[in-house]
Amino acid sequence: MVENKHQKEVHPSTKSVRWIQHPLIKEEKIEARLYQQLVAANVLKKGNTMIVAPTALGKTIIAALVAAERLKKYPDSKVLLLAPTKPLVIQHEESFRDFVKTTVNSLTGAVKVTERVEKWNDSQIICATPQTIESDIIAERYSLKDVSLLIFDECHRGTGSYAYVFLANRYNSQADHQLILGLTASPGGEEERINQVCQNLFIDEVVVKNEDDADVKPYFNPIEVEWVKVDLKKEQLAIKSHLDTVLKNRLKGLKRMGVISSIQNVSKKDILRAKGKVQNRISRSTHPPRECLLAISMLTAVFSVLHSMELLETQGIRNLHSYFNRMRKKKTKAAQGLFKDKNFNNAVNLTRKANDKGLEHPKLEKLLDILKKAVKSDNQVIVFSQYRDTVNQIQEKCQEEGIKAVKFFGQANRETEKGLSQKEQKEIIKAFRMKTYQVLVSTSVAEEGIDIPSVDLVVLYEPVPSEIRMIQRRGRTGRTSKGRMIVLITKNTRDESFYYSSIHRERQMKKQLSGGYEKAEKPLIANNEDVRVLDREKTTTDVEKKLIVYVDHREARSGVTRELSNLGVKVEAVNLPVGDYQVSARVMVERKSTKDFVSSLIDKRLYKQSQELIENFTNPLIILEGQDLYRSGLNPNSIRGALASLAVDFNLPIIPTRSPEDTAAMIHRLLVREFDKGSRDIQIRTDKKPLTLQEQQLFIVESLPHIGPVTARKLLEEFKTINEVFNASKEDLKQVDGIGDKIAENIREVIESKYIIEVPYYGETQDYPLSNKNKPGKKFHLKKEKQ
């Protein structure tokens, strides 16, 4: 996070400004603050360091001081600064250009590959998104050998499979002169998380600076935090009473079934955990017990009720009414069961009536009072809310009250609203900075990674249970003068528990950090990453150095390519019309996560992809990655049937793997095996083999609802041509084996209905690895109208 760009706001007690004097720092650009100089010196002396400090204490200034000294010591080296978002990268680029006397450039995915390589070679300080650098390092376009300082901004992200972890490991194995600097306002409240970040990024020292330090106080602007509590209205309490009854009845049923142990204080996480256990039980059964299927339905219903109560208590009637309308359209047993429940229907009806009356959450009324006073005092305000629906509602109310407010959210599209492009986001922030708007109403997207100017007041429409997010939101005020934050809380609701949770976590974090960070002793058995690095250094043979795999470009940023690179394999991203990883001229790998396997089975992609594999390669195979194949809710026998069909009907080998690392290890073994057999020159397929006339006919018929390859063949055998199939009546279609009344009716409906585009819908991004099967695309609701 970039802050205090020039540090020209000097505390009143300071009589004159002293500036940093350094051969690589521009004159009168950085004010000489002792605590920043001492921290920078500590980094240079003690090595890899994480700096934990609130926003506005000048973490970026410290990074600039360390960078200047490293470039002075190693004149031919580079400094690489990584930040999680493009706007933040550009902001860092501008700051370092302003501070340091050297060439500074930024690298993001928006820059062409050839230009990125040129910029890398021509620059001494590079600011970049980690995904961009990771992609280039894996493709071996350049290396980190000459980087003398690697800076991780928002370093608390350095966990799991985030690109920071890969780049820290690669830097540790490649760079000649290593120094790592991590910057964050909050590494997390749990000791385990802090240790994980430090281990992943090779951090040896943690330096904590806060507003209470004697050397910081003269420069720190205190932030006043105020809680404003409201009571639910009687109409909301009536709705809540009905939802409570619905919830208790279902929780009691789940307890009787042994699915949960208590009905008190059950959270969404508890429900998801219980659902996973039941799905695990179903996966081990050839014929899942009816009780298990009932439990899944009840758990899904409980989750929906919990979410309904959260919207009622923390957001308002309008949000809840919209959610009920979306639920009504669902065809699941859980949703249908809820709408058959008398209490749930009472809650729905009371919500509809309250919405028709224009009833609003008392928070909204309180918020408008706060904003009117702030605007009257010419204050700039940011309002944070979890939900985009609430952001829209707040902005509309502000406009009605004559308050100049603008809404700000992410790039993701929703059913009735497009996301904001980065260009649109920049224009909004610029207008807010120029005071065209006095109030910015934002989702969590403005917490970090966006160059938001400091404001006089931050208002949280609801508390968040995360100490990291609470600190980041608070950091949006108090940068140049005394700050203020107001948290709106609904009494006796989850609002209170969320707020206390965030406070407890922040105290816990400070306690953990105040005790000093002790670097964990190296374990007797190294972790997986250590083993891979050691194996690569000690056992890489001349044969393995020549290994190359061609990867479909939509898989290029998956965890598998990262691990293949760690194993010494050269990864080439290309457009593969079939499959994901081409190992040799004869071997093609189709990688499927367990989630993707199930979704491709449901939407029929699985068999089409399998057919293309066996038609285009002599030895194709499927790698099935993950250990939760039977936890999707789909009947396990359907999954087993699909696996049997792939193995027997398509003669496709299926290799199970546990994780992306395991998948990479298997592909690596396939590469070695093919290399040993002499399959060294690979001819990349850029097109599929052309479909025969019969294949094209089958493909068209298979597109009809509920029609698979077998039934499509039967239809063509019965009616001879596609034209006759499409002209067949409902009764004629039912004569074909496998087609009943419902399927025949659906087929006729698809053929006879007019195509009328109603409202564009952009599918939500699924939490699947990037691949050619999972790219969300534009879909449309079709209004069906009989001819």
PDB file of C-alpha atoms in Angstrom, residues 73-282:
ATOM      1  CA  LYS A  73      25.938  -1.407  -3.487  1.00  0.00           C
ATOM      2  CA  TYR A  74      25.125  -3.472  -6.604  1.00  0.00           C
ATOM      3  CA  PRO A  75      24.997  -0.948  -9.502  1.00  0.00           C
ATOM      4  CA  ASP A  76      24.239  -3.581 -12.163  1.00  0.00           C
ATOM      5  CA  SER A  77      21.397  -5.169 -10.236  1.00  0.00           C
ATOM      6  CA  LYS A  78      17.622  -4.654 -10.278  1.00  0.00           C
ATOM      7  CA  VAL A  79      14.889  -4.059  -7.689  1.00  0.00           C
ATOM      8  CA  LEU A  80      11.572  -5.869  -8.160  1.00  0.00           C
ATOM      9  CA  LEU A  81       8.487  -4.599  -6.327  1.00  0.00           C
ATOM     10  CA  LEU A  82       5.380  -6.791  -6.465  1.00  0.00           C
ATOM     11  CA  ALA A  83       1.868  -5.539  -5.691  1.00  0.00           C
ATOM     12  CA  PRO A  84      -1.444  -7.425  -5.971  1.00  0.00           C
ATOM     13  CA  THR A  85      -3.293  -5.123  -8.392  1.00  0.00           C
ATOM     14  CA  LYS A  86      -2.541  -3.121 -11.509  1.00  0.00           C
ATOM     15  CA  PRO A  87      -3.618   0.274 -10.038  1.00  0.00           C
ATOM     16  CA  LEU A  88      -1.326  -0.278  -7.056  1.00  0.00           C
ATOM     17  CA  VAL A  89       1.559  -1.258  -9.369  1.00  0.00           C
ATOM     18  CA  ILE A  90       1.115   1.968 -11.366  1.00  0.00           C
ATOM     19  CA  GLN A  91       0.975   3.948  -8.126  1.00  0.00           C
ATOM     20  CA  HIS A  92       4.264   2.416  -6.946  1.00  0.00           C
ATOM     21  CA  GLU A  93       5.844   3.123 -10.332  1.00  0.00           C
ATOM     22  CA  GLU A  94       4.928   6.816 -10.024  1.00  0.00           C
ATOM     23  CA  SER A  95       6.264   7.010  -6.455  1.00  0.00           C
ATOM     24  CA  PHE A  96       9.611   5.382  -7.220  1.00  0.00           C
ATOM     25  CA  ARG A  97      10.080   7.546 -10.307  1.00  0.00           C
ATOM     26  CA  ASP A  98       9.517  10.527  -8.062  1.00  0.00           C
ATOM     27  CA  PHE A  99      11.969   9.309  -5.400  1.00  0.00           C
ATOM     28  CA  VAL A 100      14.838   7.449  -7.069  1.00  0.00           C
ATOM     29  CA  LYS A 101      17.371   8.529  -9.716  1.00  0.00           C
ATOM     30  CA  THR A 102      17.136   5.521 -12.016  1.00  0.00           C
ATOM     31  CA  THR A 103      14.957   3.872 -14.656  1.00  0.00           C
ATOM     32  CA  VAL A 104      11.574   2.733 -13.327  1.00  0.00           C
ATOM     33  CA  ASN A 105       8.920   0.793 -15.248  1.00  0.00           C
ATOM     34  CA  SER A 106       5.821  -1.291 -14.576  1.00  0.00           C
ATOM     35  CA  LEU A 107       4.916  -4.741 -15.878  1.00  0.00           C
ATOM     36  CA  THR A 108       1.338  -6.012 -15.888  1.00  0.00           C
ATOM     37  CA  GLY A 109      -0.708  -8.397 -18.002  1.00  0.00           C
ATOM     38  CA  ALA A 110      -1.804  -5.413 -20.093  1.00  0.00           C
ATOM     39  CA  VAL A 111       1.743  -5.081 -21.482  1.00  0.00           C
ATOM     40  CA  LYS A 112       2.635  -7.305 -24.455  1.00  0.00           C
ATOM     41  CA  VAL A 113       5.161 -10.070 -23.850  1.00  0.00           C
ATOM     42  CA  THR A 114       7.844  -8.591 -26.133  1.00  0.00           C
ATOM     43  CA  GLU A 115       7.461  -5.184 -24.481  1.00  0.00           C
ATOM     44  CA  ARG A 116       7.694  -6.768 -21.032  1.00  0.00           C
ATOM     45  CA  VAL A 117      11.020  -8.382 -21.887  1.00  0.00           C
ATOM     46  CA  GLU A 118      12.355  -5.076 -23.240  1.00  0.00           C
ATOM     47  CA  LYS A 119      11.194  -3.165 -20.155  1.00  0.00           C
ATOM     48  CA  TRP A 120      12.728  -5.787 -17.868  1.00  0.00           C
ATOM     49  CA  ASN A 121      16.081  -5.503 -19.607  1.00  0.00           C
ATOM     50  CA  ASP A 122      16.025  -1.694 -19.748  1.00  0.00           C
ATOM     51  CA  SER A 123      14.898  -0.967 -16.155  1.00  0.00           C
ATOM     52  CA  GLN A 124      16.575  -1.014 -12.754  1.00  0.00           C
ATOM     53  CA  ILE A 125      13.385  -0.786 -10.708  1.00  0.00           C
ATOM     54  CA  ILE A 126      10.439  -2.861 -11.904  1.00  0.00           C
ATOM     55  CA  CYS A 127       6.973  -2.641 -10.319  1.00  0.00           C
ATOM     56  CA  ALA A 128       4.741  -5.545 -11.329  1.00  0.00           C
ATOM     57  CA  THR A 129       1.818  -7.798 -10.543  1.00  0.00           C
ATOM     58  CA  PRO A 130       3.053 -11.187  -9.270  1.00  0.00           C
ATOM     59  CA  GLN A 131       1.033 -13.178 -11.812  1.00  0.00           C
ATOM     60  CA  THR A 132       2.757 -11.383 -14.698  1.00  0.00           C
ATOM     61  CA  ILE A 133       6.253 -12.053 -13.359  1.00  0.00           C
ATOM     62  CA  GLU A 134       5.334 -15.646 -12.515  1.00  0.00           C
ATOM     63  CA  SER A 135       4.131 -16.248 -16.080  1.00  0.00           C
ATOM     64  CA  ASP A 136       7.339 -14.800 -17.556  1.00  0.00           C
ATOM     65  CA  ILE A 137       9.608 -16.720 -15.169  1.00  0.00           C
ATOM     66  CA  ILE A 138       7.869 -20.018 -15.949  1.00  0.00           C
ATOM     67  CA  ALA A 139       8.217 -19.276 -19.694  1.00  0.00           C
ATOM     68  CA  GLU A 140      11.929 -18.449 -19.050  1.00  0.00           C
ATOM     69  CA  ARG A 141      11.688 -15.017 -20.684  1.00  0.00           C
ATOM     70  CA  TYR A 142      14.045 -13.659 -18.008  1.00  0.00           C
ATOM     71  CA  SER A 143      15.250 -14.688 -14.550  1.00  0.00           C
ATOM     72  CA  LEU A 144      15.571 -13.192 -11.062  1.00  0.00           C
ATOM     73  CA  LYS A 145      19.341 -13.723 -11.035  1.00  0.00           C
ATOM     74  CA  ASP A 146      20.212  -9.993 -11.045  1.00  0.00           C
ATOM     75  CA  VAL A 147      17.528  -8.864  -8.589  1.00  0.00           C
ATOM     76  CA  SER A 148      19.222  -7.544  -5.431  1.00  0.00           C
ATOM     77  CA  LEU A 149      15.971  -6.599  -3.648  1.00  0.00           C
ATOM     78  CA  LEU A 150      12.556  -8.260  -3.895  1.00  0.00           C
ATOM     79  CA  ILE A 151       9.701  -6.287  -2.275  1.00  0.00           C
ATOM     80  CA  PHE A 152       6.320  -7.879  -1.529  1.00  0.00           C
ATOM     81  CA  ASP A 153       3.641  -5.237  -0.945  1.00  0.00           C
ATOM     82  CA  GLU A 154       0.577  -6.498   0.985  1.00  0.00           C
ATOM     83  CA  CYS A 155       2.801  -9.448   1.924  1.00  0.00           C
ATOM     84  CA  HIS A 156       0.088 -11.020   4.093  1.00  0.00           C
ATOM     85  CA  ARG A 157      -1.102 -12.543   0.812  1.00  0.00           C
ATOM     86  CA  GLY A 158       1.959 -14.812   0.793  1.00  0.00           C
ATOM     87  CA  THR A 159       0.093 -18.008   1.653  1.00  0.00           C
ATOM     88  CA  GLY A 160      -1.251 -21.049  -0.156  1.00  0.00           C
ATOM     89  CA  SER A 161      -0.879 -21.017  -3.931  1.00  0.00           C
ATOM     90  CA  TYR A 162      -0.625 -17.228  -4.331  1.00  0.00           C
ATOM     91  CA  ALA A 163       2.129 -16.214  -6.780  1.00  0.00           C
ATOM     92  CA  TYR A 164       4.177 -14.554  -4.017  1.00  0.00           C
ATOM     93  CA  VAL A 165       5.085 -18.007  -2.669  1.00  0.00           C
ATOM     94  CA  PHE A 166       6.363 -19.319  -6.001  1.00  0.00           C
ATOM     95  CA  LEU A 167       8.370 -16.154  -6.705  1.00  0.00           C
ATOM     96  CA  ALA A 168       9.965 -16.128  -3.251  1.00  0.00           C
ATOM     97  CA  ASN A 169      11.158 -19.705  -3.798  1.00  0.00           C
ATOM     98  CA  ARG A 170      12.431 -18.979  -7.290  1.00  0.00           C
ATOM     99  CA  TYR A 171      14.214 -15.832  -6.084  1.00  0.00           C
ATOM    100  CA  ASN A 172      15.802 -17.811  -3.252  1.00  0.00           C
ATOM    101  CA  SER A 173      17.221 -20.313  -5.735  1.00  0.00           C
ATOM    102  CA  GLN A 174      18.221 -17.891  -8.541  1.00  0.00           C
ATOM    103  CA  ALA A 175      19.388 -14.521  -7.201  1.00  0.00           C
ATOM    104  CA  ASP A 176      23.074 -13.768  -6.665  1.00  0.00           C
ATOM    105  CA  HIS A 177      22.503 -11.014  -4.063  1.00  0.00           C
ATOM    106  CA  GLN A 178      19.350 -11.741  -2.106  1.00  0.00           C
ATOM    107  CA  LEU A 179      17.273  -9.458   0.098  1.00  0.00           C
ATOM    108  CA  ILE A 180      13.514  -9.750   0.668  1.00  0.00           C
ATOM    109  CA  LEU A 181      11.310  -7.006   2.118  1.00  0.00           C
ATOM    110  CA  GLY A 182       7.653  -7.558   3.005  1.00  0.00           C
ATOM    111  CA  LEU A 183       5.222  -4.685   3.649  1.00  0.00           C
ATOM    112  CA  THR A 184       1.825  -4.995   5.343  1.00  0.00           C
ATOM    113  CA  ALA A 185      -0.542  -3.236   7.721  1.00  0.00           C
ATOM    114  CA  SER A 186      -1.636  -6.605   9.130  1.00  0.00           C
ATOM    115  CA  PRO A 187      -0.144 -10.075   8.624  1.00  0.00           C
ATOM    116  CA  GLY A 188      -3.095 -11.718  10.405  1.00  0.00           C
ATOM    117  CA  GLY A 189      -4.180 -12.434  13.967  1.00  0.00           C
ATOM    118  CA  GLU A 190      -3.143 -16.054  14.238  1.00  0.00           C
ATOM    119  CA  GLU A 191       0.405 -17.087  15.095  1.00  0.00           C
ATOM    120  CA  GLU A 192       0.220 -19.938  12.597  1.00  0.00           C
ATOM    121  CA  ARG A 193      -0.706 -17.569   9.762  1.00  0.00           C
ATOM    122  CA  ILE A 194       2.088 -15.117  10.634  1.00  0.00           C
ATOM    123  CA  ASN A 195       4.604 -17.964  10.738  1.00  0.00           C
ATOM    124  CA  GLN A 196       3.297 -19.308   7.435  1.00  0.00           C
ATOM    125  CA  VAL A 197       3.783 -15.964   5.672  1.00  0.00           C
ATOM    126  CA  CYS A 198       7.280 -15.629   7.128  1.00  0.00           C
ATOM    127  CA  GLN A 199       8.286 -19.143   6.074  1.00  0.00           C
ATOM    128  CA  ASN A 200       6.791 -18.808   2.604  1.00  0.00           C
ATOM    129  CA  LEU A 201       8.605 -15.525   1.954  1.00  0.00           C
ATOM    130  CA  PHE A 202      11.852 -16.494   3.752  1.00  0.00           C
ATOM    131  CA  ILE A 203      11.389 -13.738   6.355  1.00  0.00           C
ATOM    132  CA  ASP A 204      13.949 -13.737   9.202  1.00  0.00           C
ATOM    133  CA  GLU A 205      12.952 -10.534  11.007  1.00  0.00           C
ATOM    134  CA  VAL A 206       9.634  -8.810  11.745  1.00  0.00           C
ATOM    135  CA  VAL A 207       9.688  -5.078  12.537  1.00  0.00           C
ATOM    136  CA  VAL A 208       6.506  -3.678  14.076  1.00  0.00           C
ATOM    137  CA  LYS A 209       5.836   0.063  14.178  1.00  0.00           C
ATOM    138  CA  ASN A 210       2.618   1.510  15.548  1.00  0.00           C
ATOM    139  CA  GLU A 211       1.082   4.773  16.619  1.00  0.00           C
ATOM    140  CA  ASP A 212       2.184   4.334  20.241  1.00  0.00           C
ATOM    141  CA  ASP A 213       5.927   4.295  19.456  1.00  0.00           C
ATOM    142  CA  ALA A 214       7.658   7.428  20.737  1.00  0.00           C
ATOM    143  CA  ASP A 215       9.490   8.046  17.460  1.00  0.00           C
ATOM    144  CA  VAL A 216       6.285   7.636  15.442  1.00  0.00           C
ATOM    145  CA  LYS A 217       3.865   9.730  17.510  1.00  0.00           C
ATOM    146  CA  PRO A 218       4.992  13.128  16.140  1.00  0.00           C
ATOM    147  CA  TYR A 219       3.986  12.006  12.630  1.00  0.00           C
ATOM    148  CA  PHE A 220       0.905   9.937  13.385  1.00  0.00           C
ATOM    149  CA  ASN A 221      -2.628  11.277  13.103  1.00  0.00           C
ATOM    150  CA  PRO A 222      -4.896   9.522  15.619  1.00  0.00           C
ATOM    151  CA  ILE A 223      -8.074   7.841  14.356  1.00  0.00           C
ATOM    152  CA  GLU A 224     -11.202   8.120  16.457  1.00  0.00           C
ATOM    153  CA  VAL A 225     -13.435   5.025  16.227  1.00  0.00           C
ATOM    154  CA  GLU A 226     -17.123   5.387  17.110  1.00  0.00           C
ATOM    155  CA  TRP A 227     -19.789   2.687  17.316  1.00  0.00           C
ATOM    156  CA  VAL A 228     -23.299   3.730  16.367  1.00  0.00           C
ATOM    157  CA  LYS A 229     -25.888   1.149  17.445  1.00  0.00           C
ATOM    158  CA  VAL A 230     -29.431   0.811  16.108  1.00  0.00           C
ATOM    159  CA  ASP A 231     -32.424  -1.394  16.943  1.00  0.00           C
ATOM    160  CA  LEU A 232     -34.337  -3.511  14.445  1.00  0.00           C
ATOM    161  CA  LYS A 233     -37.810  -2.214  13.628  1.00  0.00           C
ATOM    162  CA  LYS A 234     -40.868  -4.174  14.751  1.00  0.00           C
ATOM    163  CA  GLU A 235     -41.546  -5.335  11.174  1.00  0.00           C
ATOM    164  CA  GLN A 236     -38.022  -6.762  10.971  1.00  0.00           C
ATOM    165  CA  LEU A 237     -38.411  -8.451  14.364  1.00  0.00           C
ATOM    166  CA  ALA A 238     -41.607 -10.124  13.132  1.00  0.00           C
ATOM    167  CA  ILE A 239     -39.805 -11.497  10.054  1.00  0.00           C
ATOM    168  CA  LYS A 240     -36.885 -12.598  12.225  1.00  0.00           C
ATOM    169  CA  SER A 241     -39.247 -14.487  14.555  1.00  0.00           C
ATOM    170  CA  HIS A 242     -40.572 -16.604  11.658  1.00  0.00           C
ATOM    171  CA  LEU A 243     -37.083 -17.263  10.294  1.00  0.00           C
ATOM    172  CA  ASP A 244     -35.902 -18.268  13.785  1.00  0.00           C
ATOM    173  CA  THR A 245     -38.683 -20.877  13.944  1.00  0.00           C
ATOM    174  CA  VAL A 246     -37.755 -22.232  10.493  1.00  0.00           C
ATOM    175  CA  LEU A 247     -34.116 -22.443  11.512  1.00  0.00           C
ATOM    176  CA  LYS A 248     -34.721 -24.121  14.875  1.00  0.00           C
ATOM    177  CA  ASN A 249     -37.021 -26.781  13.401  1.00  0.00           C
ATOM    178  CA  ARG A 250     -34.447 -27.808  10.813  1.00  0.00           C
ATOM    179  CA  LEU A 251     -31.514 -27.681  13.229  1.00  0.00           C
ATOM    180  CA  LYS A 252     -33.427 -29.943  15.650  1.00  0.00           C
ATOM    181  CA  GLY A 253     -34.010 -32.390  12.802  1.00  0.00           C
ATOM    182  CA  LEU A 254     -30.319 -32.382  11.895  1.00  0.00           C
ATOM    183  CA  LYS A 255     -29.376 -32.950  15.538  1.00  0.00           C
ATOM    184  CA  ARG A 256     -31.762 -35.931  15.785  1.00  0.00           C
ATOM    185  CA  MET A 257     -30.087 -37.369  12.675  1.00  0.00           C
ATOM    186  CA  GLY A 258     -26.666 -36.945  14.296  1.00  0.00           C
ATOM    187  CA  VAL A 259     -25.492 -34.494  11.644  1.00  0.00           C
ATOM    188  CA  ILE A 260     -24.807 -31.663  14.131  1.00  0.00           C
ATOM    189  CA  SER A 261     -24.144 -31.841  17.873  1.00  0.00           C
ATOM    190  CA  SER A 262     -25.765 -28.565  18.967  1.00  0.00           C
ATOM    191  CA  ILE A 263     -28.398 -26.135  17.730  1.00  0.00           C
ATOM    192  CA  GLN A 264     -26.888 -23.131  19.551  1.00  0.00           C
ATOM    193  CA  ASN A 265     -24.906 -20.436  17.695  1.00  0.00           C
ATOM    194  CA  VAL A 266     -24.668 -22.433  14.460  1.00  0.00           C
ATOM    195  CA  SER A 267     -22.753 -20.536  11.751  1.00  0.00           C
ATOM    196  CA  LYS A 268     -22.469 -20.900   7.988  1.00  0.00           C
ATOM    197  CA  LYS A 269     -19.027 -22.473   8.471  1.00  0.00           C
ATOM    198  CA  ASP A 270     -20.533 -25.111  10.805  1.00  0.00           C
ATOM    199  CA  ILE A 271     -23.134 -25.960   8.154  1.00  0.00           C
ATOM    200  CA  LEU A 272     -20.553 -26.245   5.364  1.00  0.00           C
ATOM    201  CA  ARG A 273     -18.392 -28.461   7.573  1.00  0.00           C
ATOM    202  CA  ALA A 274     -21.366 -30.728   8.350  1.00  0.00           C
ATOM    203  CA  LYS A 275     -22.322 -30.853   4.671  1.00  0.00           C
ATOM    204  CA  GLY A 276     -18.803 -32.022   3.779  1.00  0.00           C
ATOM    205  CA  LYS A 277     -19.047 -34.884   6.278  1.00  0.00           C
ATOM    206  CA  VAL A 278     -22.406 -36.035   4.896  1.00  0.00           C
ATOM    207  CA  GLN A 279     -21.142 -35.849   1.302  1.00  0.00           C
ATOM    208  CA  ASN A 280     -18.138 -37.907   2.351  1.00  0.00           C
ATOM    209  CA  ARG A 281     -20.501 -40.558   3.742  1.00  0.00           C
ATOM    210  CA  ILE A 282     -22.492 -40.546   0.478  1.00  0.00           C
TER     211      ILE A 282
END
